[in-house]
mmCIF file of C-alpha atoms in Angstrom:
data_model
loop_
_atom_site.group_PDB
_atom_site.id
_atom_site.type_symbol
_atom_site.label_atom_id
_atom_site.label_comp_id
_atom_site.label_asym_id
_atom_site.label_seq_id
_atom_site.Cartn_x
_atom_site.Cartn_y
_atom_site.Cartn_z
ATOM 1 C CA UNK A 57 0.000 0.000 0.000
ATOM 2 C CA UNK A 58 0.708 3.845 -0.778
ATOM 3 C CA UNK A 59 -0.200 5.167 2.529
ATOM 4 C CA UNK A 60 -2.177 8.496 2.459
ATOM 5 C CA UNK A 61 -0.447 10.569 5.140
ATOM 6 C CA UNK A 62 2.955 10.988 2.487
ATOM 7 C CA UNK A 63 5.177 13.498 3.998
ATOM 8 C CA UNK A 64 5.187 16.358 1.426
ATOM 9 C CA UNK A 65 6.109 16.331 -1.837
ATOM 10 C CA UNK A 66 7.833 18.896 -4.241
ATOM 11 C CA UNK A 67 5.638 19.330 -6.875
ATOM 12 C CA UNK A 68 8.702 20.240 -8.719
ATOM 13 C CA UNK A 69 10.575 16.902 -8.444
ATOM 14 C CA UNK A 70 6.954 14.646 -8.909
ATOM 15 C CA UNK A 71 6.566 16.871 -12.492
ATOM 16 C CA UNK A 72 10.045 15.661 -12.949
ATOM 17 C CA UNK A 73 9.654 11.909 -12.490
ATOM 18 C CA UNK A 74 6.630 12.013 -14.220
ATOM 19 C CA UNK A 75 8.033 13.030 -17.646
ATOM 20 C CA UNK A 76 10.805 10.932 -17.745
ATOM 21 C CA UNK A 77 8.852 7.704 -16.920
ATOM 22 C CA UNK A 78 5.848 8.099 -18.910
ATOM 23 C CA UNK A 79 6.391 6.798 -22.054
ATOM 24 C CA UNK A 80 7.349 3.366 -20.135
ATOM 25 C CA UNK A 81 6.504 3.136 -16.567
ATOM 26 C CA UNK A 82 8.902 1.248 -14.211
ATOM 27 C CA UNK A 83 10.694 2.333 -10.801
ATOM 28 C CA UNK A 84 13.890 1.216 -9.506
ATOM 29 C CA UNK A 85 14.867 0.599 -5.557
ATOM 30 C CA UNK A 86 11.930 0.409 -2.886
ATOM 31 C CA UNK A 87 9.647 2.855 -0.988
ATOM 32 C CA UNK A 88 10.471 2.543 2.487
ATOM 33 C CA UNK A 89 7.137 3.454 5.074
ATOM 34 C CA UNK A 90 7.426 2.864 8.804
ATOM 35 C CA UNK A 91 4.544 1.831 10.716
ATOM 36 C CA UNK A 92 3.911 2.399 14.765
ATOM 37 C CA UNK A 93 3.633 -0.910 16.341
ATOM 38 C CA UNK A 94 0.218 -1.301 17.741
ATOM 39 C CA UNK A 95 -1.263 2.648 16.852
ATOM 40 C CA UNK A 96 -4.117 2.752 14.506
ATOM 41 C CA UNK A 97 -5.535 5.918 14.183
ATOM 42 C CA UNK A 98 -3.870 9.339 14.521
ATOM 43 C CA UNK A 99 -3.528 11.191 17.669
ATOM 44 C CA UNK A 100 -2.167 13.637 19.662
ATOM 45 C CA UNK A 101 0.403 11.182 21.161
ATOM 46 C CA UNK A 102 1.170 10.147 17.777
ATOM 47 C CA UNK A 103 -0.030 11.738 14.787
ATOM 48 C CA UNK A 104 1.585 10.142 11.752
ATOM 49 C CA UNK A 105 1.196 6.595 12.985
ATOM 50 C CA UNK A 106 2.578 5.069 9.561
ATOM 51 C CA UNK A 107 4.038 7.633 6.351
ATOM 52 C CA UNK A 108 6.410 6.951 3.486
ATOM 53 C CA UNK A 109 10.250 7.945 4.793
ATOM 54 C CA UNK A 110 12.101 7.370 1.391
ATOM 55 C CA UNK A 111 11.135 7.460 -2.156
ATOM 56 C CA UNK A 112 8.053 9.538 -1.465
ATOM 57 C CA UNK A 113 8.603 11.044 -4.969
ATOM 58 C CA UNK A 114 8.320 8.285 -6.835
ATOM 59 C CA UNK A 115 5.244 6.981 -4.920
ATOM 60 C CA UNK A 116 3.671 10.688 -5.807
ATOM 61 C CA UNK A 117 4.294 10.262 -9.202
ATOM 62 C CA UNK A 118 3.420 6.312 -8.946
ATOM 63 C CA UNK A 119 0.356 7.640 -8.220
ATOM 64 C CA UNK A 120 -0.016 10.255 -10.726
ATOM 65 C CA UNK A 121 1.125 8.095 -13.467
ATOM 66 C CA UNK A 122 -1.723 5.673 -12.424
ATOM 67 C CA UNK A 123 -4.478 7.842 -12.583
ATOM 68 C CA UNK A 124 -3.661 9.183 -16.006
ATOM 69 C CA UNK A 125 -6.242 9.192 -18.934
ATOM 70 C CA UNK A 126 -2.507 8.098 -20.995
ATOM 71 C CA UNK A 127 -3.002 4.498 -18.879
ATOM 72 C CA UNK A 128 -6.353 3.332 -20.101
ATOM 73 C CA UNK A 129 -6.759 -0.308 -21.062
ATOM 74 C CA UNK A 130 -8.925 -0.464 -24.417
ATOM 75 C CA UNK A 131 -10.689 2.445 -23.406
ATOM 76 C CA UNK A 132 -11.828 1.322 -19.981
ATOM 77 C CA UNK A 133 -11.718 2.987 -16.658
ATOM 78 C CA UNK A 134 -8.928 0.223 -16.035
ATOM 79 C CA UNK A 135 -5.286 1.295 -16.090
ATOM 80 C CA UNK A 136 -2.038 -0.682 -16.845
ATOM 81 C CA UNK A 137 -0.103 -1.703 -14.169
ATOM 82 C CA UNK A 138 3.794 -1.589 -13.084
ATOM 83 C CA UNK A 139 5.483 -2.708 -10.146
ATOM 84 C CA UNK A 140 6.121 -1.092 -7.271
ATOM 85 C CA UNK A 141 7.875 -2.194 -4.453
ATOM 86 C CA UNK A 142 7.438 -1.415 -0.892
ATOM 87 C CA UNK A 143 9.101 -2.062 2.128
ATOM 88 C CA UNK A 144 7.606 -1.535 5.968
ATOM 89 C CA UNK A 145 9.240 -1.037 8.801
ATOM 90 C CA UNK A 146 7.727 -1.388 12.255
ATOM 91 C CA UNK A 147 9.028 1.547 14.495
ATOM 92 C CA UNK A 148 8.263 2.309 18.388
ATOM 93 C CA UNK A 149 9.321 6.138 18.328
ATOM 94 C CA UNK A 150 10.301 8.791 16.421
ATOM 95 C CA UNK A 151 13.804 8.453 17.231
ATOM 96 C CA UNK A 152 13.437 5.146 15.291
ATOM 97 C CA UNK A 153 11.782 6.870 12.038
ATOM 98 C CA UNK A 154 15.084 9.408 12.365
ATOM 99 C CA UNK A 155 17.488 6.091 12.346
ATOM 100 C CA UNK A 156 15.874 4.551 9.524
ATOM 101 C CA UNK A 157 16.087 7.385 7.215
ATOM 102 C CA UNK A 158 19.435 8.087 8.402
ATOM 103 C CA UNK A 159 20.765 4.371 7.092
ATOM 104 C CA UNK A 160 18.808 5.247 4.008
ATOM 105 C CA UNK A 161 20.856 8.407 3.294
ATOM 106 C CA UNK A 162 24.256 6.936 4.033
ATOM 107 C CA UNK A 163 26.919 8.752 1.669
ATOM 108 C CA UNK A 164 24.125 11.752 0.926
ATOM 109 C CA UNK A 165 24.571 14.911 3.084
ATOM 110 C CA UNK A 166 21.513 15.150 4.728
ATOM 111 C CA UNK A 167 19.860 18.288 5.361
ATOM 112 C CA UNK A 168 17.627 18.594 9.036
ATOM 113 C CA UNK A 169 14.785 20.203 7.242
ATOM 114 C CA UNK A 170 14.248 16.889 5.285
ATOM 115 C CA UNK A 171 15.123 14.633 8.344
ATOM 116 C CA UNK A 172 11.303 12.831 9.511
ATOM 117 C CA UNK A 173 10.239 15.205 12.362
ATOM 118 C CA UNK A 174 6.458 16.153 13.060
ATOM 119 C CA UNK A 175 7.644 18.986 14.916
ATOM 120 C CA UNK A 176 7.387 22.138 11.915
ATOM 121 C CA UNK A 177 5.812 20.060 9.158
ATOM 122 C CA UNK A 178 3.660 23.353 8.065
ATOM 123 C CA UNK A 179 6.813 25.345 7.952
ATOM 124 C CA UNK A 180 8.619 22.235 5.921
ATOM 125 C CA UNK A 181 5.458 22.813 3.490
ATOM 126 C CA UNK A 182 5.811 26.710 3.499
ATOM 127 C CA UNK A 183 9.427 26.412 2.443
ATOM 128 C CA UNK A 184 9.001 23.823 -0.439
ATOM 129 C CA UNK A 185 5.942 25.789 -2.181
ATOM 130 C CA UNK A 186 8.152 29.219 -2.078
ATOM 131 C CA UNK A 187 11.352 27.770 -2.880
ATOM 132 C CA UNK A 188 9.659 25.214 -6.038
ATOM 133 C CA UNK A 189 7.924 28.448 -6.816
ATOM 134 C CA UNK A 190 10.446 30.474 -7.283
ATOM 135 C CA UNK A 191 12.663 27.706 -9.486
ATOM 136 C CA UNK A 192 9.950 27.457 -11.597
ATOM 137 C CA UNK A 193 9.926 31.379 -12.219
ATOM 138 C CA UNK A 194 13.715 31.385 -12.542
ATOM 139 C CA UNK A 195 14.697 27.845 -13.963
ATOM 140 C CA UNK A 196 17.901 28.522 -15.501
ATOM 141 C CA UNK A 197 19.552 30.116 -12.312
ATOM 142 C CA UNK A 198 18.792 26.674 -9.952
ATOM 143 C CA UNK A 199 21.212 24.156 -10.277
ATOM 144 C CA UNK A 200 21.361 20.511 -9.293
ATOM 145 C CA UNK A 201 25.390 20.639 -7.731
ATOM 146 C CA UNK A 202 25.941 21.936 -3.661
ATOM 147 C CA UNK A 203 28.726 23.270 -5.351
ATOM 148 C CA UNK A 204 26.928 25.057 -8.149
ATOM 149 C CA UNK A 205 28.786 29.201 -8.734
ATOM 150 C CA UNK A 206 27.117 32.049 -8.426
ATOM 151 C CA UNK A 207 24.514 33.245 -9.517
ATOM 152 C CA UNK A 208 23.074 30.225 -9.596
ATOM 153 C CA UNK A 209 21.446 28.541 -6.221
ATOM 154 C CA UNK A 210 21.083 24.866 -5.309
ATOM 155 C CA UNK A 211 17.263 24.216 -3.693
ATOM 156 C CA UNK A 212 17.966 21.900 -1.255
ATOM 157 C CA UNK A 213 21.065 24.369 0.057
ATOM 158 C CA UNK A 214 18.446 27.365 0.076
ATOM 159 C CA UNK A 215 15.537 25.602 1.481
ATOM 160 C CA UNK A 216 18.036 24.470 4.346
ATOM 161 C CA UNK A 217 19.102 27.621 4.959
ATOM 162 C CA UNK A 218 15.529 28.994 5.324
ATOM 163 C CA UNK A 219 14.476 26.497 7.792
ATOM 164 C CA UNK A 220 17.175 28.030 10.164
ATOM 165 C CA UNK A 221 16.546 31.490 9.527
ATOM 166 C CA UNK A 222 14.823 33.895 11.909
ATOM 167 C CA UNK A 223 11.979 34.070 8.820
ATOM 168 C CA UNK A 224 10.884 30.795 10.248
ATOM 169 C CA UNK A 225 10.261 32.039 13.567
ATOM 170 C CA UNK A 226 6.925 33.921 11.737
ATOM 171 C CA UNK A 227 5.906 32.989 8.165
ATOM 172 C CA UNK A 228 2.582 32.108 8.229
ATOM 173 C CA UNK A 229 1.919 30.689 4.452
ATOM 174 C CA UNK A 230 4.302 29.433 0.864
ATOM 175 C CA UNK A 231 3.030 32.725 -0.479
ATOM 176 C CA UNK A 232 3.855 34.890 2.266
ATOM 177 C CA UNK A 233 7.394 33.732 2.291
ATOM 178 C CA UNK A 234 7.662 33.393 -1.829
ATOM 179 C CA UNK A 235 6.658 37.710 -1.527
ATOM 180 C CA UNK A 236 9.981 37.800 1.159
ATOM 181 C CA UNK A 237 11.685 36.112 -1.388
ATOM 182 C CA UNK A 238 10.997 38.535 -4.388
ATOM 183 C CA UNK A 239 11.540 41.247 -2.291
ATOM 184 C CA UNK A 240 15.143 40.454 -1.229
ATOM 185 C CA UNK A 241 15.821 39.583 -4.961
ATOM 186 C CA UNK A 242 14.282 43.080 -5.807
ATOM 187 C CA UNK A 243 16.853 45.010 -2.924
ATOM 188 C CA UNK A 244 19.547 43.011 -4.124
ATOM 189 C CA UNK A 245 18.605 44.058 -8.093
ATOM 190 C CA UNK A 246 18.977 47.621 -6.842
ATOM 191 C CA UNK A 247 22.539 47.732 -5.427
ATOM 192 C CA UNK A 248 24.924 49.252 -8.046
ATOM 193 C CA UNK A 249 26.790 47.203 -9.696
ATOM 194 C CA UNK A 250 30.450 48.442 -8.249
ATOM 195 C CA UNK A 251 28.856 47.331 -4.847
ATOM 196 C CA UNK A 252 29.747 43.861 -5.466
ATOM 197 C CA UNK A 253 32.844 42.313 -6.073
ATOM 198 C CA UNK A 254 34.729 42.654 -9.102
ATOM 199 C CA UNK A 255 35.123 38.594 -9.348
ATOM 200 C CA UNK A 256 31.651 38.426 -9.799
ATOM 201 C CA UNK A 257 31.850 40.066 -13.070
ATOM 202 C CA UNK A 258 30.398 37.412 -15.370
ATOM 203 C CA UNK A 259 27.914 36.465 -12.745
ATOM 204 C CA UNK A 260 26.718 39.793 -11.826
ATOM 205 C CA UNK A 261 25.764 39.987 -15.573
ATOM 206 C CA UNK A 262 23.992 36.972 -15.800
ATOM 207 C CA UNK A 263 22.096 37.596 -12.751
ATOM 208 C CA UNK A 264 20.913 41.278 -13.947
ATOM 209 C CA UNK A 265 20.024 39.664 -17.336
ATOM 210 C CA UNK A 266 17.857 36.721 -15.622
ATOM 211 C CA UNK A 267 16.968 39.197 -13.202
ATOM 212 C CA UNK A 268 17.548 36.822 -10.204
ATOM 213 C CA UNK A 269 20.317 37.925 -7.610
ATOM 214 C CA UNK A 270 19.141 35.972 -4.997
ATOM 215 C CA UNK A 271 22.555 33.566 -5.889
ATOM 216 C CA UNK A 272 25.002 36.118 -5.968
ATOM 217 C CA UNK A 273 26.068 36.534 -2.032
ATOM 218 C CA UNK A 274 26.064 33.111 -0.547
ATOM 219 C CA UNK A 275 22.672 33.730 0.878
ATOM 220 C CA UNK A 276 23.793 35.892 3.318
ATOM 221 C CA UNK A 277 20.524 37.620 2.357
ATOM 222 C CA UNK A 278 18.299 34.657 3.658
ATOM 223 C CA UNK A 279 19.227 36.496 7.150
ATOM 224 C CA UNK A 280 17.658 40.237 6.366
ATOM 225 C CA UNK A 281 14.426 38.605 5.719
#
């Protein structure tokens, strides 16, 4: 089973998955969901009592590519099917949901906003919907590589950085903290060009003529928010 409580998904990455797989449907490696040993139902002692901890993106677009008109079987309601394989681990706290997606991520440099913790899921959402937002506006200047140059930005580096910064203490929606967003890449549009360093040469221009500078300083910016 998919289970319906997913932890959220960037729309951005699902859109991604779904392209590529389309023409021939077929997923590689397992979706890993823990389950609370003996909880049933949500509550407040435990309200995600069994979620998806790894490959939630490909269950997402699993799940989209399923329900697509593309899938029909002879023009029935009936869709063709590919397999999916799903792993469940039984857990007893949320220290053992942490572990599990730790050994899951060995090698990758794992970032605390994406580590399983109920406590700021709303903010976790808030972040992904301004951040996928705002690489959809400005495609060109996000880059898959940590170690991408300025002016271009990694996503998982600047949502990361958000989720630490004093923004987080008060945003209060995606599109609250997408306006923040614009509006630091506006101020940093309107410092003068000899304000920044001369190395930045080639990326300064870049940056004016995508009109995105948000890449430019290192996010240093993420902190005047």
């Amino acid at each position: 089973p998919i289970w319906s409580r997913q932890r959220a998904c960037s729309q951005g990455r699902v859109d991604e998955i779904v392209k590529a797989k389309a023409e021939a449907p077929h997923f590689t490696g397992t979706i890993a969901c823990y389950e609370f040993e003996g909880v049933g139902a949500p509550s407040v002692a435990c309200a995600e009592p069994r979620a998806i901890f790894d490959g939630q993106h490909r269950a997402c677009a699993a799940a989209r590519l399923l329900s697509s008109p593309d899938f029909e079987v002879d023009g029935d309601d009936l869709h063709a099917d590919f397999p999916l394989l799903v792993e469940v681990y039984p857990v007893r706290s949320e220290r053992e949901v942490k572990e599990l997606y730790l050994e899951y991520n060995k090698g990758e440099n794992v970032r605390e906003i994406d580590l399983p913790d109920a406590v700021a899921p709303d903010l976790k959402k808030f972040i992904d919907h301004a951040v996928d937002a705002l690489a959809n506006r400005f495609g060109v200047m996000f880059k898959p590589s940590e170690r991408c140059r300025p002016p271009h930005v990694h996503r998982d580096t600047l949502r990361n950085a958000l989720y630490h910064a004093k923004v987080a203490e008060r945003v209060e929606s995606g599109a609250q903290l997408l306006e923040l967003l614009l509006a630091a890449n506006e101020r940093l549009a309107g410092r003068p060009k000899k304000s920044w360093p001369a190395k930045l040469g080639a990326a300064y221009e870049k940056a004016k003529r995508e009109k995105f500078y948000l890449g430019l300083d290192s996010l240093a910016w993420v902190e005047t928010l």
